[in-house]
């Protein structure tokens, strides 16, 4: 068995930064030796239940900073890259960033998944342990796929079938030996590996997990649906969404939510029937990702104004501050220092609706989106849509998707895929005093640069911006 913890050189090979060492697994600094050890790695929520969404959330059109907030934002290597990301600069990283980077932490979680997969394969198991081991293998495969997918939305081009074989994908580390020199795969191979892992995980995971921190079968199907939507494969995206909802189709009635609370939803999504898999952006945002805290970030005004009268989400998601601007308070994680970034059934309903209308099935699209909306409106204000024009209905569904999935990390990948369609392409704009910054549809700046230490140590080809 290959040794596990954690020399600095090994950390640099995989993730390139001291942040790789921030969170210790519960089995401590030793070689895992038992099935319980490997399950403990997967259940370490401080590492495995955090996701790589920070750059996309900073770069999206859901938020803005006032000029005074931008000018008073902390300086230093671990803060400067956030300011550059906000204005989509060509140069994001200056080197020596060490705190909660998407690339570093994503590859850390991939390493842990690989350690579990490799280690379990070398264990001598009793007949009673084999079923548990197979379930752990499914969890590890899901985590590996989940992290590769999220990294691909930040550090790879948007998926287009015609160019995916030539476009740069990710370094695909599939075993825990960090001494192996692995270059970047093609984008097609990256997606192929993600889907392969999930197809195996789908057969290994149970319908019901003991905790939402562990993925279940429905979470796998939901993620497959999201992936195929990103690939513009609407038939497969629809089929997986439909299979997911056949297993788990509950929605939370927002009429039961106390929107007057500082945080609208239950902590850690306890009792929330929509949550299929619970991950968050970061448990330490106030230290590491300060741009995404209410101290600096405000909700985009056009987004806020898009909610109709009677739409409970407007009060459930947002809180007016003393300056008459709005902060976000609607995370399904329900903490003041993080954002829910996992999988939930509301997203699956929207994916099913979008794919149905794109495939020409308007009645199914209407049924899916109306079912979601009736759980979001005051009863005496809800009016079911009865739109028979496919173009108009798609417009409405995409607008609904933006309103529903706000601050989950999904908007960045939606912008990327929708920019391929002229009708939905959008130029993003930041205004800071007399300076205006723009991000054009299809710009290379939708692909974030890889941190400098990863380039230097791994020898990877850098993204062009």
XYZ file of C-alpha atoms in Angstrom:
465
model
C 0.000 0.000 0.000
C 1.241 3.453 -0.840
C 1.888 5.756 2.105
C -0.759 8.348 2.837
C 0.195 11.364 4.928
C 1.526 14.004 3.981
C 4.944 15.242 3.013
C 5.129 18.714 1.598
C 6.522 17.454 -1.685
C 3.544 15.141 -2.138
C 1.178 17.982 -1.365
C 2.846 20.171 -3.939
C 2.600 17.525 -6.612
C -1.138 17.260 -6.179
C -2.411 20.586 -5.006
C 0.479 22.979 -4.687
C 0.009 24.867 -1.474
C 0.086 24.629 2.288
C -3.704 24.749 2.315
C -3.523 21.078 1.429
C -2.570 20.520 5.065
C -5.303 22.578 6.660
C -7.757 19.803 7.525
C -6.600 16.584 9.171
C -8.658 13.440 8.654
C -10.094 11.703 11.660
C -7.726 8.759 11.261
C -4.839 11.146 11.999
C -1.403 11.001 10.391
C -0.977 7.321 9.712
C -1.570 4.874 6.942
C -5.237 3.822 6.897
C -5.409 0.125 7.666
C -9.059 -0.832 7.976
C -12.374 -0.338 6.252
C -13.383 1.905 9.157
C -10.343 4.094 8.464
C -11.339 4.579 4.844
C -14.945 5.329 5.703
C -13.665 7.886 8.223
C -11.819 9.645 5.401
C -14.978 9.862 3.323
C -17.007 11.059 6.308
C -14.573 13.858 7.152
C -17.000 16.654 6.363
C -14.414 19.386 6.925
C -12.670 18.188 3.771
C -15.011 16.036 1.704
C -18.152 18.167 2.086
C -16.599 21.388 0.787
C -16.751 22.167 -2.939
C -14.725 24.036 -5.558
C -17.067 26.879 -6.511
C -15.398 30.043 -5.196
C -13.999 31.513 -8.420
C -17.241 30.895 -10.283
C -19.331 32.514 -7.581
C -17.034 35.551 -7.406
C -17.135 35.884 -11.194
C -20.881 35.419 -11.678
C -23.612 38.012 -12.183
C -25.395 37.250 -8.908
C -23.414 39.762 -6.865
C -21.636 43.070 -6.907
C -19.371 45.195 -4.701
C -19.655 48.915 -4.213
C -16.545 50.929 -4.972
C -15.889 51.664 -1.254
C -16.199 47.955 -0.400
C -13.874 47.022 -3.233
C -11.337 49.666 -2.230
C -11.361 48.613 1.431
C -11.139 44.900 0.693
C -8.154 43.344 2.519
C -4.862 43.075 0.696
C -2.321 40.291 0.717
C -1.709 37.275 -1.446
C -4.759 35.367 -0.209
C -7.090 38.310 -0.849
C -5.653 39.880 -3.998
C -6.723 37.000 -6.249
C -10.339 37.483 -5.168
C -10.270 41.139 -6.256
C -8.750 40.158 -9.600
C -11.347 37.419 -10.054
C -14.134 39.923 -9.399
C -13.035 41.998 -12.405
C -12.018 38.958 -14.499
C -8.395 40.038 -14.851
C -6.050 38.167 -17.156
C -3.710 37.557 -14.222
C -5.468 36.154 -11.166
C -2.761 34.464 -9.097
C 0.575 35.989 -8.123
C 2.006 32.881 -6.466
C 2.171 31.644 -2.868
C -1.610 31.675 -2.377
C -2.225 29.124 0.339
C -5.797 29.350 1.589
C -8.866 27.534 0.313
C -8.125 27.555 -3.397
C -10.551 25.691 -5.645
C -7.774 23.790 -7.434
C -5.844 22.814 -4.319
C -8.793 21.646 -2.270
C -10.455 19.903 -5.205
C -7.378 17.793 -5.849
C -7.029 17.104 -2.149
C -10.489 15.557 -2.126
C -9.660 13.606 -5.281
C -6.535 12.274 -3.556
C -8.562 11.108 -0.580
C -11.074 9.398 -2.894
C -8.201 7.663 -4.691
C -6.702 6.552 -1.386
C -10.002 4.967 -0.421
C -10.429 3.237 -3.775
C -6.867 1.917 -3.738
C -6.923 0.940 -0.075
C -10.247 -0.866 -0.099
C -9.092 -2.873 -3.078
C -6.193 -4.226 -1.022
C -8.169 -5.188 2.081
C -9.033 -8.732 3.063
C -12.702 -8.437 3.918
C -15.182 -10.702 5.585
C -18.373 -11.536 3.752
C -20.227 -9.143 6.043
C -17.891 -6.243 5.221
C -17.960 -6.605 1.460
C -21.297 -4.835 1.023
C -20.094 -1.937 3.208
C -16.861 -1.756 1.224
C -18.743 -1.605 -2.067
C -20.861 1.234 -0.749
C -17.699 3.078 0.364
C -16.261 2.531 -3.099
C -19.373 4.107 -4.590
C -19.060 7.118 -2.294
C -15.401 7.565 -3.260
C -16.200 7.332 -6.977
C -18.944 9.924 -6.564
C -16.597 12.308 -4.760
C -13.953 11.903 -7.432
C -16.459 12.591 -10.193
C -18.060 15.488 -8.300
C -14.728 17.214 -7.787
C -13.508 16.662 -11.323
C -16.765 18.042 -12.676
C -16.630 21.178 -10.518
C -12.970 21.762 -11.391
C -13.797 21.398 -15.083
C -16.340 24.235 -14.824
C -13.588 26.542 -13.583
C -10.391 25.448 -15.315
C -11.549 23.959 -18.635
C -13.402 25.330 -21.657
C -17.146 24.904 -21.837
C -17.997 21.538 -23.345
C -18.624 21.453 -27.072
C -18.754 18.063 -28.741
C -17.081 19.304 -31.917
C -13.928 20.454 -30.102
C -13.882 18.389 -26.900
C -11.239 15.973 -28.189
C -8.818 18.846 -28.824
C -9.660 21.099 -25.863
C -7.626 20.900 -22.679
C -9.200 19.006 -19.809
C -7.845 18.220 -16.345
C -4.959 16.101 -15.100
C -6.798 12.871 -14.312
C -5.237 11.391 -11.208
C -6.886 8.011 -10.677
C -4.552 6.561 -8.061
C -2.903 7.933 -4.926
C 0.711 7.809 -6.149
C 1.618 11.492 -6.242
C 5.021 10.831 -7.766
C 3.418 10.024 -11.113
C 3.799 12.797 -13.687
C 0.370 13.225 -15.274
C -0.406 15.823 -17.927
C -3.725 17.367 -18.808
C -6.202 15.094 -20.548
C -8.551 16.205 -23.302
C -11.845 17.743 -22.259
C -13.643 14.767 -23.792
C -11.619 12.331 -21.708
C -12.251 14.394 -18.589
C -16.009 14.186 -19.046
C -15.782 10.535 -20.065
C -13.991 9.709 -16.802
C -16.500 11.664 -14.722
C -19.429 9.851 -16.302
C -17.691 6.477 -16.005
C -17.163 6.967 -12.259
C -20.792 7.969 -11.768
C -22.176 5.064 -13.756
C -20.308 2.676 -11.458
C -21.279 4.632 -8.335
C -24.934 4.485 -9.388
C -24.900 0.720 -9.047
C -23.099 0.746 -5.694
C -24.940 3.423 -3.727
C -28.190 2.906 -1.820
C -31.475 4.657 -2.490
C -31.306 6.181 1.001
C -28.065 7.338 2.619
C -27.700 7.580 6.392
C -26.804 11.276 6.072
C -27.029 13.880 3.312
C -23.264 14.270 3.609
C -23.105 10.904 1.842
C -24.365 10.697 -1.738
C -27.241 8.347 -2.522
C -28.427 6.938 -5.834
C -30.630 9.961 -6.515
C -27.660 12.297 -6.021
C -25.721 10.363 -8.664
C -28.614 10.639 -11.095
C -28.993 14.358 -10.354
C -25.312 14.967 -11.054
C -25.435 12.958 -14.273
C -28.385 15.088 -15.331
C -26.437 18.268 -14.602
C -23.422 17.025 -16.534
C -25.386 16.092 -19.630
C -27.164 19.451 -19.500
C -23.757 21.129 -19.557
C -22.886 18.964 -22.579
C -26.099 20.015 -24.403
C -27.179 16.372 -24.422
C -30.770 17.115 -23.503
C -32.063 13.579 -24.031
C -29.680 12.040 -21.482
C -30.092 14.993 -19.117
C -33.865 14.537 -19.234
C -33.661 10.774 -18.694
C -31.406 11.072 -15.652
C -33.521 13.869 -14.184
C -36.598 11.721 -14.628
C -34.909 8.714 -12.996
C -33.771 10.893 -10.099
C -37.271 12.226 -9.474
C -38.649 8.693 -9.606
C -36.515 8.009 -6.518
C -36.766 11.368 -4.742
C -39.257 14.010 -5.830
C -40.143 15.901 -2.666
C -40.095 19.695 -2.578
C -40.081 22.008 0.415
C -43.229 24.132 0.676
C -41.862 27.621 1.250
C -45.148 28.535 2.927
C -43.797 26.591 5.914
C -40.529 28.573 6.001
C -40.137 31.373 8.540
C -38.795 34.087 6.257
C -38.412 36.512 9.158
C -35.500 34.585 10.642
C -31.959 35.862 9.993
C -31.358 32.583 8.142
C -34.456 31.172 6.536
C -33.747 27.457 6.386
C -32.784 24.762 8.888
C -29.081 24.423 9.781
C -27.221 21.748 7.822
C -30.408 21.167 5.774
C -31.918 19.068 8.563
C -35.412 18.038 7.559
C -35.182 19.652 4.127
C -36.628 17.029 1.769
C -35.050 18.599 -1.318
C -31.412 18.061 -0.378
C -29.921 14.972 -2.013
C -26.267 15.666 -1.258
C -24.947 18.326 1.099
C -21.806 20.255 0.297
C -20.909 23.861 1.010
C -18.520 26.379 -0.457
C -16.406 26.789 2.676
C -16.775 26.569 6.409
C -14.346 29.442 6.929
C -15.456 32.110 4.485
C -14.934 34.983 6.890
C -11.225 34.131 6.921
C -10.488 32.847 3.456
C -13.244 33.951 1.056
C -14.167 37.316 2.456
C -15.425 38.661 -0.851
C -18.389 36.309 -0.569
C -19.393 37.520 2.894
C -22.117 40.069 3.599
C -19.438 42.500 4.730
C -18.522 43.110 1.088
C -20.923 41.376 -1.280
C -24.388 42.603 -2.293
C -27.089 40.878 -4.324
C -27.433 41.988 -7.930
C -30.373 44.378 -8.168
C -31.742 42.966 -11.422
C -31.764 39.513 -9.853
C -33.632 40.739 -6.777
C -36.175 42.643 -8.868
C -36.935 39.585 -10.993
C -39.054 37.977 -8.236
C -42.801 38.531 -8.560
C -45.161 39.659 -5.828
C -46.208 36.603 -3.855
C -42.959 34.782 -4.582
C -41.797 33.706 -1.124
C -38.213 33.308 -2.342
C -37.743 37.073 -2.338
C -38.095 37.170 1.453
C -36.607 33.712 2.063
C -33.430 34.383 0.093
C -32.688 38.054 0.722
C -32.444 40.533 3.564
C -32.391 44.301 3.198
C -29.430 45.870 4.981
C -29.013 49.298 6.536
C -27.943 50.815 3.216
C -31.150 49.660 1.512
C -29.242 47.036 -0.457
C -29.706 43.294 -0.188
C -27.702 40.450 1.296
C -28.247 36.745 0.699
C -29.590 34.654 3.593
C -31.178 31.716 1.784
C -28.554 28.969 1.811
C -29.922 25.469 2.375
C -26.923 24.983 4.652
C -28.346 27.816 6.775
C -25.108 29.144 8.187
C -23.918 32.722 8.057
C -20.480 31.733 6.805
C -21.106 29.404 3.883
C -23.296 28.517 0.907
C -25.062 25.307 -0.048
C -23.496 23.993 -3.250
C -24.806 20.419 -3.354
C -27.547 18.610 -5.248
C -31.267 19.123 -4.606
C -34.519 18.133 -6.253
C -35.559 21.689 -7.146
C -32.652 21.843 -9.599
C -33.653 18.469 -11.029
C -37.206 19.692 -11.703
C -35.783 22.672 -13.571
C -33.422 20.495 -15.588
C -36.296 18.182 -16.499
C -38.426 21.177 -17.521
C -35.681 22.749 -19.646
C -34.821 19.513 -21.389
C -38.474 18.640 -21.980
C -39.181 21.918 -23.739
C -35.971 21.661 -25.774
C -37.083 18.160 -26.826
C -40.537 19.420 -27.792
C -42.529 18.070 -24.838
C -44.282 21.194 -23.593
C -46.840 19.462 -21.295
C -44.078 17.692 -19.343
C -42.052 20.902 -19.116
C -45.062 22.805 -17.770
C -45.885 20.093 -15.246
C -42.339 20.097 -13.870
C -41.891 23.859 -13.593
C -45.397 24.478 -12.261
C -44.923 21.851 -9.575
C -41.824 23.693 -8.404
C -43.388 27.149 -8.553
C -46.478 26.218 -6.558
C -44.152 25.344 -3.670
C -42.612 28.817 -3.858
C -45.643 31.125 -3.961
C -48.280 32.221 -1.501
C -51.342 30.095 -2.319
C -53.577 33.014 -3.282
C -50.968 34.440 -5.675
C -49.805 31.316 -7.509
C -50.897 31.113 -11.128
C -49.804 28.058 -13.095
C -48.134 28.783 -16.398
C -50.018 27.712 -19.517
C -47.513 28.703 -22.176
C -47.689 26.783 -25.434
C -44.959 28.591 -27.329
C -41.699 26.670 -26.862
C -39.423 29.703 -27.150
C -41.369 31.694 -24.574
C -41.519 28.747 -22.211
C -37.780 28.145 -22.457
C -37.179 31.834 -21.712
C -39.307 31.535 -18.595
C -37.713 28.304 -17.410
C -34.186 29.708 -17.733
C -35.218 32.830 -15.813
C -36.793 30.583 -13.184
C -33.571 28.608 -12.969
C -31.655 31.779 -12.144
C -34.170 32.780 -9.448
C -34.312 29.347 -7.841
C -30.654 28.255 -7.815
C -29.199 31.531 -6.624
C -25.800 31.412 -4.866
C -25.327 27.672 -5.268
C -22.405 27.852 -7.681
C -24.630 26.799 -10.588
C -24.951 30.195 -12.231
C -21.354 30.258 -13.520
C -21.739 26.994 -15.416
C -25.153 28.103 -16.695
C -23.625 31.295 -18.071
C -20.925 29.264 -19.795
C -23.292 26.855 -21.511
C -25.932 29.446 -22.414
C -23.333 31.729 -23.972
C -23.171 29.180 -26.807
C -26.684 30.282 -27.824
C -26.849 33.770 -29.303
C -30.265 34.430 -27.772
C -29.052 33.763 -24.235
C -25.489 35.046 -24.461
C -24.849 37.724 -21.865
C -22.108 40.303 -21.377
C -21.275 40.717 -17.695
C -20.332 44.159 -16.377
C -18.679 45.499 -13.218
C -18.631 49.225 -12.475
C -16.188 50.652 -9.934
C -16.358 54.434 -9.987
C -15.364 55.551 -13.459
C -13.974 52.131 -14.375
C -16.045 49.541 -16.217
C -15.019 45.907 -16.624
C -16.734 43.460 -18.963
C -16.751 39.731 -19.569
C -17.885 38.914 -23.077
C -19.724 35.710 -24.028
C -17.266 33.018 -25.053
C -14.296 34.888 -23.602
C -11.260 32.853 -22.554
C -11.683 34.535 -19.180
C -14.503 32.135 -18.496
C -11.609 29.704 -17.979
C -9.704 30.530 -14.800
C -5.910 30.169 -14.687
C -4.423 27.280 -12.764
C -2.515 28.395 -9.621
C 1.130 29.094 -10.409
C 2.660 26.486 -8.111
C 0.570 23.774 -9.758
C 1.902 24.832 -13.140
C 5.484 24.916 -11.903
C 5.442 21.591 -10.063
C 3.038 19.652 -12.237
C 4.315 21.001 -15.545
C 0.765 21.599 -16.754
C -0.091 23.746 -19.734
C -1.579 27.009 -18.478
C -4.944 28.255 -19.684
C -4.776 31.155 -22.119
C -6.661 34.286 -21.073
